[in-house]
mmCIF file with all atom_site columns, C-alpha atoms in Angstrom:
data_model
loop_
_atom_site.group_PDB
_atom_site.id
_atom_site.type_symbol
_atom_site.label_atom_id
_atom_site.label_alt_id
_atom_site.label_comp_id
_atom_site.label_asym_id
_atom_site.label_entity_id
_atom_site.label_seq_id
_atom_site.pdbx_PDB_ins_code
_atom_site.Cartn_x
_atom_site.Cartn_y
_atom_site.Cartn_z
_atom_site.occupancy
_atom_site.B_iso_or_equiv
_atom_site.pdbx_formal_charge
_atom_site.auth_seq_id
_atom_site.auth_comp_id
_atom_site.auth_asym_id
_atom_site.auth_atom_id
_atom_site.pdbx_PDB_model_num
ATOM 1  C CA . UNK A 1 1  ? 0.004   0.059   -0.168  1.00 48.00 ? 277 UNK A CA 1
ATOM 2  C CA . UNK A 1 2  ? 1.577   3.130   -0.921  1.00 51.00 ? 278 UNK A CA 1
ATOM 3  C CA . UNK A 1 3  ? 1.494   6.406   1.627   1.00 54.00 ? 279 UNK A CA 1
ATOM 4  C CA . UNK A 1 4  ? -1.096  7.981   -0.684  1.00 63.00 ? 280 UNK A CA 1
ATOM 5  C CA . UNK A 1 5  ? -3.582  4.988   -0.870  1.00 66.00 ? 281 UNK A CA 1
ATOM 6  C CA . UNK A 1 6  ? -3.113  4.981   2.945   1.00 73.00 ? 282 UNK A CA 1
ATOM 7  C CA . UNK A 1 7  ? -3.895  8.491   3.619   1.00 90.00 ? 283 UNK A CA 1
ATOM 8  C CA . UNK A 1 8  ? -7.036  8.000   1.463   1.00 93.00 ? 284 UNK A CA 1
ATOM 9  C CA . UNK A 1 9  ? -7.995  5.097   3.275   1.00 93.00 ? 285 UNK A CA 1
ATOM 10 C CA . UNK A 1 10 ? -7.705  7.141   6.737   1.00 95.00 ? 286 UNK A CA 1
ATOM 11 C CA . UNK A 1 11 ? -9.208  10.185  5.584   1.00 96.00 ? 287 UNK A CA 1
ATOM 12 C CA . UNK A 1 12 ? -12.313 7.925   4.234   1.00 95.00 ? 288 UNK A CA 1
ATOM 13 C CA . UNK A 1 13 ? -12.455 6.178   7.259   1.00 95.00 ? 289 UNK A CA 1
ATOM 14 C CA . UNK A 1 14 ? -12.795 9.577   9.068   1.00 96.00 ? 290 UNK A CA 1
ATOM 15 C CA . UNK A 1 15 ? -15.354 10.927  6.685   1.00 96.00 ? 291 UNK A CA 1
ATOM 16 C CA . UNK A 1 16 ? -17.712 7.998   7.364   1.00 95.00 ? 292 UNK A CA 1
ATOM 17 C CA . UNK A 1 17 ? -18.218 9.543   10.779  1.00 95.00 ? 293 UNK A CA 1
ATOM 18 C CA . UNK A 1 18 ? -19.800 13.024  9.244   1.00 95.00 ? 294 UNK A CA 1
ATOM 19 C CA . UNK A 1 19 ? -22.785 10.951  8.124   1.00 92.00 ? 295 UNK A CA 1
ATOM 20 C CA . UNK A 1 20 ? -23.700 10.733  11.897  1.00 93.00 ? 296 UNK A CA 1
ATOM 21 C CA . UNK A 1 21 ? -22.559 13.852  12.956  1.00 95.00 ? 297 UNK A CA 1
ATOM 22 C CA . UNK A 1 22 ? -23.218 16.295  10.248  1.00 94.00 ? 298 UNK A CA 1
ATOM 23 C CA . UNK A 1 23 ? -27.273 16.103  9.790   1.00 93.00 ? 299 UNK A CA 1
ATOM 24 C CA . UNK A 1 24 ? -27.057 17.289  5.887   1.00 92.00 ? 300 UNK A CA 1
ATOM 25 C CA . UNK A 1 25 ? -24.436 14.591  5.000   1.00 94.00 ? 301 UNK A CA 1
ATOM 26 C CA . UNK A 1 26 ? -26.124 11.510  3.302   1.00 92.00 ? 302 UNK A CA 1
ATOM 27 C CA . UNK A 1 27 ? -22.795 9.419   1.987   1.00 93.00 ? 303 UNK A CA 1
ATOM 28 C CA . UNK A 1 28 ? -19.246 9.609   1.732   1.00 96.00 ? 304 UNK A CA 1
ATOM 29 C CA . UNK A 1 29 ? -17.080 7.867   -0.761  1.00 95.00 ? 305 UNK A CA 1
ATOM 30 C CA . UNK A 1 30 ? -13.662 7.727   -2.696  1.00 95.00 ? 306 UNK A CA 1
ATOM 31 C CA . UNK A 1 31 ? -13.604 10.192  -5.733  1.00 95.00 ? 307 UNK A CA 1
ATOM 32 C CA . UNK A 1 32 ? -11.133 11.540  -8.096  1.00 95.00 ? 308 UNK A CA 1
ATOM 33 C CA . UNK A 1 33 ? -10.404 15.043  -9.765  1.00 95.00 ? 309 UNK A CA 1
ATOM 34 C CA . UNK A 1 34 ? -7.563  15.574  -12.212 1.00 95.00 ? 310 UNK A CA 1
ATOM 35 C CA . UNK A 1 35 ? -6.010  12.024  -11.493 1.00 94.00 ? 311 UNK A CA 1
ATOM 36 C CA . UNK A 1 36 ? -5.777  12.751  -7.855  1.00 94.00 ? 312 UNK A CA 1
ATOM 37 C CA . UNK A 1 37 ? -7.929  11.334  -5.048  1.00 96.00 ? 313 UNK A CA 1
ATOM 38 C CA . UNK A 1 38 ? -10.559 12.915  -3.600  1.00 97.00 ? 314 UNK A CA 1
ATOM 39 C CA . UNK A 1 39 ? -13.181 12.418  -0.455  1.00 97.00 ? 315 UNK A CA 1
ATOM 40 C CA . UNK A 1 40 ? -16.631 12.847  -2.000  1.00 96.00 ? 316 UNK A CA 1
ATOM 41 C CA . UNK A 1 41 ? -19.308 14.003  0.518   1.00 96.00 ? 317 UNK A CA 1
ATOM 42 C CA . UNK A 1 42 ? -22.747 14.012  -0.732  1.00 94.00 ? 318 UNK A CA 1
ATOM 43 C CA . UNK A 1 43 ? -25.312 16.556  1.192   1.00 94.00 ? 319 UNK A CA 1
ATOM 44 C CA . UNK A 1 44 ? -28.969 17.488  1.155   1.00 91.00 ? 320 UNK A CA 1
ATOM 45 C CA . UNK A 1 45 ? -28.125 21.159  1.312   1.00 90.00 ? 321 UNK A CA 1
ATOM 46 C CA . UNK A 1 46 ? -24.690 22.635  1.506   1.00 88.00 ? 322 UNK A CA 1
ATOM 47 C CA . UNK A 1 47 ? -23.773 22.952  5.186   1.00 90.00 ? 323 UNK A CA 1
ATOM 48 C CA . UNK A 1 48 ? -22.576 26.212  6.828   1.00 90.00 ? 324 UNK A CA 1
ATOM 49 C CA . UNK A 1 49 ? -19.152 27.594  6.227   1.00 91.00 ? 325 UNK A CA 1
ATOM 50 C CA . UNK A 1 50 ? -16.502 25.451  8.252   1.00 92.00 ? 326 UNK A CA 1
ATOM 51 C CA . UNK A 1 51 ? -18.849 22.796  9.008   1.00 95.00 ? 327 UNK A CA 1
ATOM 52 C CA . UNK A 1 52 ? -16.824 20.539  6.839   1.00 96.00 ? 328 UNK A CA 1
ATOM 53 C CA . UNK A 1 53 ? -13.024 20.901  5.946   1.00 96.00 ? 329 UNK A CA 1
ATOM 54 C CA . UNK A 1 54 ? -11.369 21.613  2.782   1.00 95.00 ? 330 UNK A CA 1
ATOM 55 C CA . UNK A 1 55 ? -8.948  18.888  2.948   1.00 96.00 ? 331 UNK A CA 1
ATOM 56 C CA . UNK A 1 56 ? -8.680  15.609  5.260   1.00 96.00 ? 332 UNK A CA 1
ATOM 57 C CA . UNK A 1 57 ? -5.512  14.222  5.673   1.00 95.00 ? 333 UNK A CA 1
ATOM 58 C CA . UNK A 1 58 ? -4.195  16.121  2.934   1.00 94.00 ? 334 UNK A CA 1
ATOM 59 C CA . UNK A 1 59 ? -7.117  14.888  0.665   1.00 96.00 ? 335 UNK A CA 1
ATOM 60 C CA . UNK A 1 60 ? -9.298  17.453  -0.843  1.00 96.00 ? 336 UNK A CA 1
ATOM 61 C CA . UNK A 1 61 ? -12.933 17.137  0.137   1.00 96.00 ? 337 UNK A CA 1
ATOM 62 C CA . UNK A 1 62 ? -15.468 17.857  -2.469  1.00 96.00 ? 338 UNK A CA 1
ATOM 63 C CA . UNK A 1 63 ? -19.236 18.495  -1.530  1.00 95.00 ? 339 UNK A CA 1
ATOM 64 C CA . UNK A 1 64 ? -21.647 17.150  -3.880  1.00 93.00 ? 340 UNK A CA 1
ATOM 65 C CA . UNK A 1 65 ? -25.555 18.092  -3.678  1.00 90.00 ? 341 UNK A CA 1
ATOM 66 C CA . UNK A 1 66 ? -27.463 14.807  -3.751  1.00 85.00 ? 342 UNK A CA 1
ATOM 67 C CA . UNK A 1 67 ? -30.660 16.887  -4.654  1.00 76.00 ? 343 UNK A CA 1
ATOM 68 C CA . UNK A 1 68 ? -32.560 15.571  -1.391  1.00 65.00 ? 344 UNK A CA 1
ATOM 69 C CA . UNK A 1 69 ? -32.601 12.787  0.920   1.00 61.00 ? 345 UNK A CA 1
ATOM 70 C CA . UNK A 1 70 ? -31.226 9.300   -0.140  1.00 63.00 ? 346 UNK A CA 1
ATOM 71 C CA . UNK A 1 71 ? -33.797 6.208   -0.136  1.00 70.00 ? 347 UNK A CA 1
ATOM 72 C CA . UNK A 1 72 ? -32.843 2.958   0.086   1.00 71.00 ? 348 UNK A CA 1
ATOM 73 C CA . UNK A 1 73 ? -35.267 0.534   -1.812  1.00 76.00 ? 349 UNK A CA 1
ATOM 74 C CA . UNK A 1 74 ? -35.873 -3.001  -1.188  1.00 78.00 ? 350 UNK A CA 1
ATOM 75 C CA . UNK A 1 75 ? -34.913 -5.343  -3.533  1.00 76.00 ? 351 UNK A CA 1
ATOM 76 C CA . UNK A 1 76 ? -37.601 -7.012  -6.042  1.00 71.00 ? 352 UNK A CA 1
ATOM 77 C CA . UNK A 1 77 ? -38.357 -10.664 -5.337  1.00 65.00 ? 353 UNK A CA 1
ATOM 78 C CA . UNK A 1 78 ? -38.336 -12.067 -9.042  1.00 64.00 ? 354 UNK A CA 1
ATOM 79 C CA . UNK A 1 79 ? -39.846 -15.363 -7.386  1.00 60.00 ? 355 UNK A CA 1
ATOM 80 C CA . UNK A 1 80 ? -40.834 -18.514 -9.082  1.00 61.00 ? 356 UNK A CA 1
#
């Protein structure tokens, strides 16, 4: 594992806590911009200034609007 990969994994692990701590955050994930890794954070509405950092463990944080709450649906049973 390279140092950069380790930093991204650690940053992503840290960012997952925002789902419980920041009401606007509905998902976090690994992203990429210009060939460099990012931590992508999906929000229902943009949180206020300073709520989320611009970088986490040296990895840029990108806030992306989800367009509203994310709802999980049960899989349909194709049954016999």
